[in-house]
Short mmCIF file of C-alpha atoms and ligand atoms in Angstrom, two decimals:
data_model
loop_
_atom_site.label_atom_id
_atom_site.label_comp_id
_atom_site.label_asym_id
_atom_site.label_seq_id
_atom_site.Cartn_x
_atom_site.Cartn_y
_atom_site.Cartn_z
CA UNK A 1 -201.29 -147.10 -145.98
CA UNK A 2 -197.95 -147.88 -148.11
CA UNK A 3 -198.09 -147.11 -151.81
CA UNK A 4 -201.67 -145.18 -151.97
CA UNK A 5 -200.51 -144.14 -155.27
CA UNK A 6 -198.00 -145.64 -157.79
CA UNK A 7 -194.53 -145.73 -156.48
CA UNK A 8 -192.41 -143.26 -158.17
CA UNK A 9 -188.10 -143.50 -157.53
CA UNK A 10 -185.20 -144.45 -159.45
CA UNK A 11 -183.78 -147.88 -159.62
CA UNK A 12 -179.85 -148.66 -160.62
CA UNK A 13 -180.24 -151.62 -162.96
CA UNK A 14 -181.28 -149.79 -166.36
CA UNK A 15 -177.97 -147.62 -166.22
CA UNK A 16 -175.52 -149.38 -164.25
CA UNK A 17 -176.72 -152.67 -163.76
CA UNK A 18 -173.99 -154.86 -161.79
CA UNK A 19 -171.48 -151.19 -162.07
CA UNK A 20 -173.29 -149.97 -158.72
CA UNK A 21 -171.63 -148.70 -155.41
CA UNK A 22 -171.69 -145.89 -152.88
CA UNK A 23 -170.38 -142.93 -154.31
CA UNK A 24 -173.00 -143.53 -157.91
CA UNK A 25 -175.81 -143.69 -155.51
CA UNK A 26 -174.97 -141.33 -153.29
CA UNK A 27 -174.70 -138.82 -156.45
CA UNK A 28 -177.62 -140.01 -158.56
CA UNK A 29 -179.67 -139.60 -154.51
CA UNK A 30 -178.21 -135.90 -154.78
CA UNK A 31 -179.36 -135.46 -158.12
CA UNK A 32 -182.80 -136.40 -157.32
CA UNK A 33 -182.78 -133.46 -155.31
CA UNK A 34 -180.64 -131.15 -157.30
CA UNK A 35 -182.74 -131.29 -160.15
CA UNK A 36 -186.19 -131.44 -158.98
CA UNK A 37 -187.47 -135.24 -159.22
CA UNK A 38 -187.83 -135.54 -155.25
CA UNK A 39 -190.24 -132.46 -155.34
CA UNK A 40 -191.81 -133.93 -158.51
CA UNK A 41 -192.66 -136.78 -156.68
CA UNK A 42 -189.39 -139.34 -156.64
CA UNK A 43 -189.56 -140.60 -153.78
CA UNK A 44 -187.47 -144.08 -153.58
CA UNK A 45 -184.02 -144.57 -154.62
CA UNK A 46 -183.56 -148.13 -155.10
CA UNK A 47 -180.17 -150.25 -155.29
CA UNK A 48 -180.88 -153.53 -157.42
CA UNK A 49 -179.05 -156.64 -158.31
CA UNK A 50 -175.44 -157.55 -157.60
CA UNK A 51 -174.91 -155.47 -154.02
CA UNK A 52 -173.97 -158.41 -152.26
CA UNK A 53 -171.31 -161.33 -151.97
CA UNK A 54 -171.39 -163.98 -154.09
CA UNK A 55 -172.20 -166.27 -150.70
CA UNK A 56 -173.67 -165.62 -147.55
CA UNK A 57 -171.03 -165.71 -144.32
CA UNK A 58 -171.07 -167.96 -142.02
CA UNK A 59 -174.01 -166.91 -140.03
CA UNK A 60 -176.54 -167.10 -143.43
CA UNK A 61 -176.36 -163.35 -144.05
CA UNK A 62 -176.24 -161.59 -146.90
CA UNK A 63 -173.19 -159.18 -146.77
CA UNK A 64 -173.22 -156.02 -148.89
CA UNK A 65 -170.23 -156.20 -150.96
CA UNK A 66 -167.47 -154.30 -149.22
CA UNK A 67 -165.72 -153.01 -152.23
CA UNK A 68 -169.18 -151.59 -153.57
CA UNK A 69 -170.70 -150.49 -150.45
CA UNK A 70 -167.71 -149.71 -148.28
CA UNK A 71 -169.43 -148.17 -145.19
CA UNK A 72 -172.49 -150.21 -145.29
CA UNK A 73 -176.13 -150.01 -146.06
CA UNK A 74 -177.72 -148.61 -143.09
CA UNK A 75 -174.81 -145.90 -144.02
CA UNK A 76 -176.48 -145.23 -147.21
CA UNK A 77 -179.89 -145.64 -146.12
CA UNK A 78 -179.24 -142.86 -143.49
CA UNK A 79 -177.95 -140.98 -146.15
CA UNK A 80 -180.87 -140.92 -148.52
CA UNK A 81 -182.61 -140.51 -145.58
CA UNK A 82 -181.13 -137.16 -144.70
CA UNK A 83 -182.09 -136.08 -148.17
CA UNK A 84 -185.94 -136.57 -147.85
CA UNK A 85 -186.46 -139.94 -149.69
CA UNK A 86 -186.92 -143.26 -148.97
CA UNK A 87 -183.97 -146.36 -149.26
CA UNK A 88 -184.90 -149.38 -151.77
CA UNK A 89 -182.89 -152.47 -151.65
CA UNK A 90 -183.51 -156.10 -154.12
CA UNK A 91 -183.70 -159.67 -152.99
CA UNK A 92 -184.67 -162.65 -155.11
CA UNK A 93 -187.56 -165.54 -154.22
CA UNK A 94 -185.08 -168.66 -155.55
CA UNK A 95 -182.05 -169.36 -154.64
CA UNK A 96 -180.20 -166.80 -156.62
CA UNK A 97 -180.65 -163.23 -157.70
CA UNK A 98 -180.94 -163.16 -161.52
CA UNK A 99 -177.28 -162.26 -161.53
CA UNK A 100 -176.15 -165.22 -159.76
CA UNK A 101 -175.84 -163.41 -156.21
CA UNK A 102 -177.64 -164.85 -153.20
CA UNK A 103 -181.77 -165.15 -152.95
CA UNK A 104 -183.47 -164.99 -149.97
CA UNK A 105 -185.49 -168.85 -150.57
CA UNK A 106 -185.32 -170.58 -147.35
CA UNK A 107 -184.16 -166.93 -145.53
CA UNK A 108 -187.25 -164.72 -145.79
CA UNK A 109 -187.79 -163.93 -142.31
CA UNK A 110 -183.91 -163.56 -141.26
CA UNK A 111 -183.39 -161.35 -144.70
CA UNK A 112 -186.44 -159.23 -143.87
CA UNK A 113 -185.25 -158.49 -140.40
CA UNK A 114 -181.72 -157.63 -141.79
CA UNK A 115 -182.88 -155.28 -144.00
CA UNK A 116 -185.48 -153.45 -141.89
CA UNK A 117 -182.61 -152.99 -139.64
CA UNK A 118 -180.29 -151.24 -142.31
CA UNK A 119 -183.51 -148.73 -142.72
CA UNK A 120 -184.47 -150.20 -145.72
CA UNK A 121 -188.31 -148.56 -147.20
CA UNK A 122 -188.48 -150.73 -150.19
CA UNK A 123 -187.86 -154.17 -151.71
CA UNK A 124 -187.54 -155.32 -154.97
CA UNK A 125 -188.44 -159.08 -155.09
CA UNK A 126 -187.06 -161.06 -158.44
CA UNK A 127 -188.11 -164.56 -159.46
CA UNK A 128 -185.09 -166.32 -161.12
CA UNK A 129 -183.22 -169.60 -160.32
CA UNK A 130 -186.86 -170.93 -158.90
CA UNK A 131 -188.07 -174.23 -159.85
CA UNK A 132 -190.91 -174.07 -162.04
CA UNK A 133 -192.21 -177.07 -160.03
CA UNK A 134 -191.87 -174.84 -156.74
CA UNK A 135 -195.45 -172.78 -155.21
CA UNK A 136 -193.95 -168.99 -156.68
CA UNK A 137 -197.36 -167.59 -154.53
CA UNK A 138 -196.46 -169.00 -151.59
CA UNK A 139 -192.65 -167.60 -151.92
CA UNK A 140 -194.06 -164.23 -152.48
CA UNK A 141 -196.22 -164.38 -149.43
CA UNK A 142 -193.67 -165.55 -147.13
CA UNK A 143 -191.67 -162.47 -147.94
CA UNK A 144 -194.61 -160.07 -148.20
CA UNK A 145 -195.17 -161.99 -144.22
CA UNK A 146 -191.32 -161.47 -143.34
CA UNK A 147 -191.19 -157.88 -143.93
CA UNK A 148 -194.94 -157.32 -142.05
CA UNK A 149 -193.13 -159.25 -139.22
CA UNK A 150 -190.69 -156.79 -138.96
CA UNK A 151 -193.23 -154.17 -138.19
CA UNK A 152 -191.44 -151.45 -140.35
CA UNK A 153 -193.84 -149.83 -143.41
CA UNK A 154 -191.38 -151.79 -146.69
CA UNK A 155 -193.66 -151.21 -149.77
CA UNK A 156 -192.75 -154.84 -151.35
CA UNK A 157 -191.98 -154.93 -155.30
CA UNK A 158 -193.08 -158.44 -156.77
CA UNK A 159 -191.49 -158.95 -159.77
CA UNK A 160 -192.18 -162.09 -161.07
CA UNK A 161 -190.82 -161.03 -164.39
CA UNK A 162 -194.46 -161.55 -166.00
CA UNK A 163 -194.52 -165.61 -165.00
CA UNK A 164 -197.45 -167.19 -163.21
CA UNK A 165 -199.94 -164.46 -163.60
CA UNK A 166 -199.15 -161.99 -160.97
CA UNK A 167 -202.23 -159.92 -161.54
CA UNK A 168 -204.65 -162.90 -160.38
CA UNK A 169 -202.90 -162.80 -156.88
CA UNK A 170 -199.75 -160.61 -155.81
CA UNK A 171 -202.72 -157.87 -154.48
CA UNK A 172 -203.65 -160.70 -152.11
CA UNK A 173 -200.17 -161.65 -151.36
CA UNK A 174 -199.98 -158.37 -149.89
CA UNK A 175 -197.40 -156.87 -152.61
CA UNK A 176 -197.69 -153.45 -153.54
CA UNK A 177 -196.64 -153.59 -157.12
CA UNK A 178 -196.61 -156.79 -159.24
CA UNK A 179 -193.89 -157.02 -162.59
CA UNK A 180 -196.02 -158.17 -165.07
CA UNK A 181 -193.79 -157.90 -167.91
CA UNK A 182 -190.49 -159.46 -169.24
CA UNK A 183 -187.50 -156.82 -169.12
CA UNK A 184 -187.53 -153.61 -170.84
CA UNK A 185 -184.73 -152.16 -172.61
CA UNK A 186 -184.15 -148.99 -174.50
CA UNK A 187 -186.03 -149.40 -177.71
CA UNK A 188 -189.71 -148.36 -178.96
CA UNK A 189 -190.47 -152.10 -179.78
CA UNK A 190 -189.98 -152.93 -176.20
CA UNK A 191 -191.91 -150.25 -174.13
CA UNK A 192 -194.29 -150.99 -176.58
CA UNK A 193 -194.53 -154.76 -176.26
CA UNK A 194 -194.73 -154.35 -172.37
CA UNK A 195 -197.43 -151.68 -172.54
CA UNK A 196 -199.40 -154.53 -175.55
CA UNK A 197 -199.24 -156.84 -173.28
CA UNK A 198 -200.62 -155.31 -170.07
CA UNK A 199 -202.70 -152.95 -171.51
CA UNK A 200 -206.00 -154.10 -170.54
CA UNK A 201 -205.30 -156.07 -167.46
CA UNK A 202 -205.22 -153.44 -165.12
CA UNK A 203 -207.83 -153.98 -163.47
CA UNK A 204 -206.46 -154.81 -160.21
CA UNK A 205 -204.06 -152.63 -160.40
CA UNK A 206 -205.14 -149.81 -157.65
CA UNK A 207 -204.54 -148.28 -154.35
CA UNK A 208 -202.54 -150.52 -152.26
CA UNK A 209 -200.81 -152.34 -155.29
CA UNK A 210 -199.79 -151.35 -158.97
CA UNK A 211 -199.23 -153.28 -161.73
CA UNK A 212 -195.60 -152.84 -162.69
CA UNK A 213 -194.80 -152.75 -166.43
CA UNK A 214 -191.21 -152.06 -165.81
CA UNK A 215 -188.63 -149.34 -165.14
CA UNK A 216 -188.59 -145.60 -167.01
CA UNK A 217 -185.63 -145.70 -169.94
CA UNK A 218 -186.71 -142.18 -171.16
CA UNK A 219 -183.54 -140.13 -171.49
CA UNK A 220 -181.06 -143.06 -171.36
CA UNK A 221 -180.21 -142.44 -175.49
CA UNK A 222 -178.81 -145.77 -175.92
CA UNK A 223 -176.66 -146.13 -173.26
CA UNK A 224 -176.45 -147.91 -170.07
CA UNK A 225 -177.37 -151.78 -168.98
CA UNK A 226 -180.35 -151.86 -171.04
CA UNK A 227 -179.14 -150.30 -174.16
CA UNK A 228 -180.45 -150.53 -177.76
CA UNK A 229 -178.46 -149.14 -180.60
CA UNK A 230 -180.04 -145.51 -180.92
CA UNK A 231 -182.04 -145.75 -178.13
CA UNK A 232 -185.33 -143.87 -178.67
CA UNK A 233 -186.35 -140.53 -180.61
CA UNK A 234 -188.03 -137.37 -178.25
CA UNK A 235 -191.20 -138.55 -179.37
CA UNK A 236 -190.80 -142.04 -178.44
CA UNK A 237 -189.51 -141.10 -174.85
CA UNK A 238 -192.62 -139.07 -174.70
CA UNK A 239 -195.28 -141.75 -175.33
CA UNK A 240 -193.23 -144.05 -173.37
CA UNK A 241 -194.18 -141.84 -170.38
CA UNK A 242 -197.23 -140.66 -171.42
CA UNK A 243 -198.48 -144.50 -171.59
CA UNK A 244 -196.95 -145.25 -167.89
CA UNK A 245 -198.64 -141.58 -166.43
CA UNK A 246 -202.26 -142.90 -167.89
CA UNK A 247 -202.04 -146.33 -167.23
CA UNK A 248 -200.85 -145.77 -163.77
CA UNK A 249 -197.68 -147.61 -164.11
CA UNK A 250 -195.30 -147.06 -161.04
CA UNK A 251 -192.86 -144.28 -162.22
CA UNK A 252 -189.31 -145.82 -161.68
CA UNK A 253 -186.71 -143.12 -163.46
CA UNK A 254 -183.66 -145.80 -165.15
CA UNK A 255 -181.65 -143.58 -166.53
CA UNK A 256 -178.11 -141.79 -165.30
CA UNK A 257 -179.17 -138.74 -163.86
CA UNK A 258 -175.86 -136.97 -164.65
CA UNK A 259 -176.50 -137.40 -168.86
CA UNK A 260 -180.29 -136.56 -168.79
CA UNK A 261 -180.92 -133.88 -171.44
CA UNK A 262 -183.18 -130.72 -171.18
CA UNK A 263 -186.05 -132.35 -173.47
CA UNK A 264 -186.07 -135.42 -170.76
CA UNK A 265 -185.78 -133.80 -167.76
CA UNK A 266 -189.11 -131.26 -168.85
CA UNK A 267 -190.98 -134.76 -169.40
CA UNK A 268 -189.92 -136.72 -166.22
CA UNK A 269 -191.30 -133.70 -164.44
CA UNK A 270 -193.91 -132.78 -166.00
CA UNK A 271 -196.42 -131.99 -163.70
CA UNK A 272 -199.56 -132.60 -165.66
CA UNK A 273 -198.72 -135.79 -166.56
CA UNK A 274 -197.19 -136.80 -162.60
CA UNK A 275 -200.43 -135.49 -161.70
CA UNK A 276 -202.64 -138.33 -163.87
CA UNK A 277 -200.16 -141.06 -162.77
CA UNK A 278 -200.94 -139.64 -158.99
CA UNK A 279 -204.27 -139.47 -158.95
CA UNK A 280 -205.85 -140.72 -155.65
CA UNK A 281 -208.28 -142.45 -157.23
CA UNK A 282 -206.12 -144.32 -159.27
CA UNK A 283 -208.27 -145.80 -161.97
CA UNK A 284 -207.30 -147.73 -164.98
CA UNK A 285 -208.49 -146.05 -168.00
CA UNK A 286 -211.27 -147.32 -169.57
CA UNK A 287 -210.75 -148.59 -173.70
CA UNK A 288 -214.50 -149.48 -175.45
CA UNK A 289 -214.36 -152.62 -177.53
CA UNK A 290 -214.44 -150.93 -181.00
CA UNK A 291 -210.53 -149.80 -180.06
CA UNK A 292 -209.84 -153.68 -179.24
CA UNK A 293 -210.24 -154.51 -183.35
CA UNK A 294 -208.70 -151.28 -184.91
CA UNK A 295 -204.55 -151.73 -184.47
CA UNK A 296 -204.40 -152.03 -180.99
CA UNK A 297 -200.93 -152.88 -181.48
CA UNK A 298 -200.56 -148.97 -183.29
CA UNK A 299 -203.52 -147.09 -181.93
CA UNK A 300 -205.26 -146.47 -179.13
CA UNK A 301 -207.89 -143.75 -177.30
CA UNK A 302 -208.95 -143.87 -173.71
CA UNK A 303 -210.36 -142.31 -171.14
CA UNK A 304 -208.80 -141.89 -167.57
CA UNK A 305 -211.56 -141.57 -164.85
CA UNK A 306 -210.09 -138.95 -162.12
CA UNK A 307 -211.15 -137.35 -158.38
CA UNK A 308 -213.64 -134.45 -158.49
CA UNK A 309 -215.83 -135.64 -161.28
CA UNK A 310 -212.77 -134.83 -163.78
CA UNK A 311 -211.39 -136.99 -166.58
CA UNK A 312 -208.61 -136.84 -169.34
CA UNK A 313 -208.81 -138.16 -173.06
CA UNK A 314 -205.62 -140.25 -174.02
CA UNK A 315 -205.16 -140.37 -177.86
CA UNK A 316 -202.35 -142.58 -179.06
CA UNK A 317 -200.16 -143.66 -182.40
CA UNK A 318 -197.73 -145.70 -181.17
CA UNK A 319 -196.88 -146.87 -184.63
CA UNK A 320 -193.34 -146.08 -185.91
CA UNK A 321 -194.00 -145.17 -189.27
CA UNK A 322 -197.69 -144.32 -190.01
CA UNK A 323 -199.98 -141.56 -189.53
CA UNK A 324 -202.75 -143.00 -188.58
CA UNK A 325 -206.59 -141.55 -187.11
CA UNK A 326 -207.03 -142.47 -183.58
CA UNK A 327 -211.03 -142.97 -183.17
CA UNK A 328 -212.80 -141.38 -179.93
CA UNK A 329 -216.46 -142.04 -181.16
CA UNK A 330 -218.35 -140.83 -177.99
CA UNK A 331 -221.18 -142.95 -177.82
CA UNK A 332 -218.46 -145.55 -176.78
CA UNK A 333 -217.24 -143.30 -174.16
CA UNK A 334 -220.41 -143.18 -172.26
CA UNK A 335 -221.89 -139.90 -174.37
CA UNK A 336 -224.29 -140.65 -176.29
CA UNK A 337 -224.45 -138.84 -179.65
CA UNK A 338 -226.80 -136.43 -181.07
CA UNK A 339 -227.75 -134.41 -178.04
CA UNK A 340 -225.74 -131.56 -177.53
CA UNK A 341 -223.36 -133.06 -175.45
CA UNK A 342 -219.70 -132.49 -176.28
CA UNK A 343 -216.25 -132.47 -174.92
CA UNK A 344 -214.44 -129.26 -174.17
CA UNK A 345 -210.59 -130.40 -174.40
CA UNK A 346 -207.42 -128.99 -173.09
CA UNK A 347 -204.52 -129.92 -174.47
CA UNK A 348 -201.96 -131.06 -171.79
CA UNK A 349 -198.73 -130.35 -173.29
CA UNK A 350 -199.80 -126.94 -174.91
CA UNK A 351 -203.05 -125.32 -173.30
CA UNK A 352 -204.93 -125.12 -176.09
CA UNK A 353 -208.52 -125.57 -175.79
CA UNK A 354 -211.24 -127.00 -178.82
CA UNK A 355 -214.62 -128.57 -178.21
CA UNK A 356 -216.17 -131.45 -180.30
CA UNK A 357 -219.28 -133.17 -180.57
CA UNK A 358 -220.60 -136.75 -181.17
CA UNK A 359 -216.76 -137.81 -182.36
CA UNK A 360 -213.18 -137.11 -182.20
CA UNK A 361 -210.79 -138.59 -184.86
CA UNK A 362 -207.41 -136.75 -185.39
CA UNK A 363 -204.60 -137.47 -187.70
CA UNK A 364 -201.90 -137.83 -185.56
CA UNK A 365 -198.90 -138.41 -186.80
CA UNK A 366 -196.08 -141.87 -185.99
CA UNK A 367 -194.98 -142.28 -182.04
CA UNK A 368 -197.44 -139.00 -181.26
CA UNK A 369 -200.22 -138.50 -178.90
CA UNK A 370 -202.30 -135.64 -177.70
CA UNK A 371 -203.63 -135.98 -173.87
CA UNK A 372 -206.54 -133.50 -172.87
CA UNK A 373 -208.07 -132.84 -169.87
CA UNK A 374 -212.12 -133.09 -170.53
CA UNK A 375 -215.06 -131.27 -169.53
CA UNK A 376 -218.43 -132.27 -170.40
CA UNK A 377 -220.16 -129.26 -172.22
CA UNK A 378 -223.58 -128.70 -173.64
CA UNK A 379 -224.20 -127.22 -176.87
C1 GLA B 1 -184.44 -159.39 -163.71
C2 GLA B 1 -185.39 -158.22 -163.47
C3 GLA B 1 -184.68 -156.90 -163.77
C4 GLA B 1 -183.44 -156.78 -162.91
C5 GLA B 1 -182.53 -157.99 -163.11
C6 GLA B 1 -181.39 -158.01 -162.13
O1 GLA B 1 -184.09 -159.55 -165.04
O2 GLA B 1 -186.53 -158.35 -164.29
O3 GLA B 1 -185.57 -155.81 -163.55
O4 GLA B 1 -183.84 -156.68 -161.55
O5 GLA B 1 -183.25 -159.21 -162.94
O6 GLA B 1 -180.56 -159.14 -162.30
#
């Protein structure tokens, strides 16, 4: 089974964005290794937009661009092969990539065959230059058909940039994640929109296919493709990824693995939080309905479900200025109050351990959240 948990790998568009060739992913696949994100879990390396001609040749292929990708893809898929992780390439359902190159409408099953024979583990499936008259399911099927034809295992990456309501259907389309969200870009406001949005509706997101809120930009500090001016503080970086680890977003790193710093690189491999992304069960946390009327859009505490009878509390402030109390009341949680049941709690990040009863309610401060692991404990 492809993509039994979310899809973790690094994708060129947040850093480099049309910039890509060769030699940059050739390095950044070294520095997957190098520095510990393949062990960590990074498994896919994925190329994006603007690898190929502008036009197909004169058989209807799509050629890699021979200035960018001198040798070839199969070249570099063999490559990131040799290195332990898996090749990801990007196609488009119109007629053009959003960059302008060419889409795959019309060439599904020829493009499918191409790229399973270049050893290709992974595609990335855009929706621009499609007519909004035009059947986007059945384009998405036709590819998710195309690369099952080829009989290679290709975890396919809907990304239907958010449009036609990819939750309802990509899982029966046969994709294995599904874009749900516009782009993201290097700013608090925007992880924080896409989380907002997709919060609650991930409830088909599960083994088999993951709902897709967008690609990592912790540690790219305003730089790159999908900069903002300042880019994001430590703290936002960390609630950024603390958000996509509990929600079990797919784990895509964006940023240029030569510039990240220390404080990034401890996050992006921190193996507590990997290991609630990961786990096998794979269950959206659960949010009670008092949560959905007190500043959803600032606040937030959850519950994640996990394997072996074991569950985490998420508390978050993902305001940018206030200090706000995040309310676990745990009769909404499913334990009732007044009975001697409590909630041992062990801080993720620091080890500590405290026990309440009947509620939880910390001040936490702007951008700051506290993740626990949680034991059910009897007074
Ligand atoms: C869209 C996608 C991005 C990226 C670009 C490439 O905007 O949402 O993730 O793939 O296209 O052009």
């Amino acid at each position: 089974m492809l993509a039994k948990t979310p899809p973790m790998g690094w994708n060129s568009w947040n850093t480099f964005g049309p910039n890509i060739n060769e030699t940059v992913v050739m390095e950044m696949t070294d520095l997957m290794v190098e520095k510990g994100y393949r062990d960590a879990g990074y498994e896919y390396v994925v190329i994006d937009d603007c690898w190929a001609l502008r036009e197909r040749n004169e058989k209807g292929e799509l050629v890699p661009d021979p200035e960018k990708f001198p040798h070839g893809m199969k070249y570099l898929a063999d490559y990131i092969h040799s290195k332990g992780m898996k090749f990801g390439m990007y196609s488009a359902a119109g007629v053009r990539t959003c960059a302008g190159y060419p889409g795959s409408y019309g060439h599904e099953y020829e493009d499918a065959a191409m790229f399973a024979s270049w050893g290709v583990d992974y595609l990335k499936y855009d929706k621009c230059h499609f007519a909004g008259s035009a059947d986007a399911r059945n384009a998405y099927v036709t590819m998710s058909m195309a690369l099952r034809a080829t009989g290679r295992d290709i975890v396919f990456s809907g990304c239907t940039v958010g449009e036609n309501n990819p939750h309802d259907w990509m899982r029966s389309a046969g994709a294995h994640l599904y874009r749900s969200t516009v782009d993201i870009f290097d700013s608090p406001e925007s992880f924080r929109n896409n989380f907002t949005q997709q919060y609650d509706k991930f409830s088909q997101s599960g083994p088999g296919c993951f709902n897709d809120i967008d690609m990592l930009i912790v540690g790219m500090r305003g730089t790159g493709n999908v900069a903002r001016i300042g880019g994001c503080s430590d703290e936002a970086y960390k609630m950024h990824f603390a958000l996509w680890c509990f929600w079990g977003a797919p784990l895509m790193l964006g940023a240029d693995l030569r510039k990240l710093d220390d404080f990034c690189h401890e996050l992006l491999t921190n193996k507590e939080l990997i290991r609630l992304n990961q786990d096998p069960e794979c269950r959206p946390p659960y949010i009670d309905e008092r949560q959905r009327y007190h500043n959803l859009n600032k606040r937030l505490a959850a519950i994640k479900m996990l394997d072996n009878n074991e569950f985490a509390l998420g508390l978050f402030n993902y305001s940018d200025d206030a200090e706000l109390e995040v309310l676990a009341y745990f009769d909404d949680l499913g334990i009732p109050s007044g009975k001697g049941i409590g909630l041992e709690l062990t801080d993720i990040f620091t080890g500590e351990t405290i026990t309440k009863f009947d509620f939880y309610t910390p001040k936490l401060p702007a951008m700051t959240c506290k993740i626990y692991r949680a034991k059910i404990v009897k007074r």
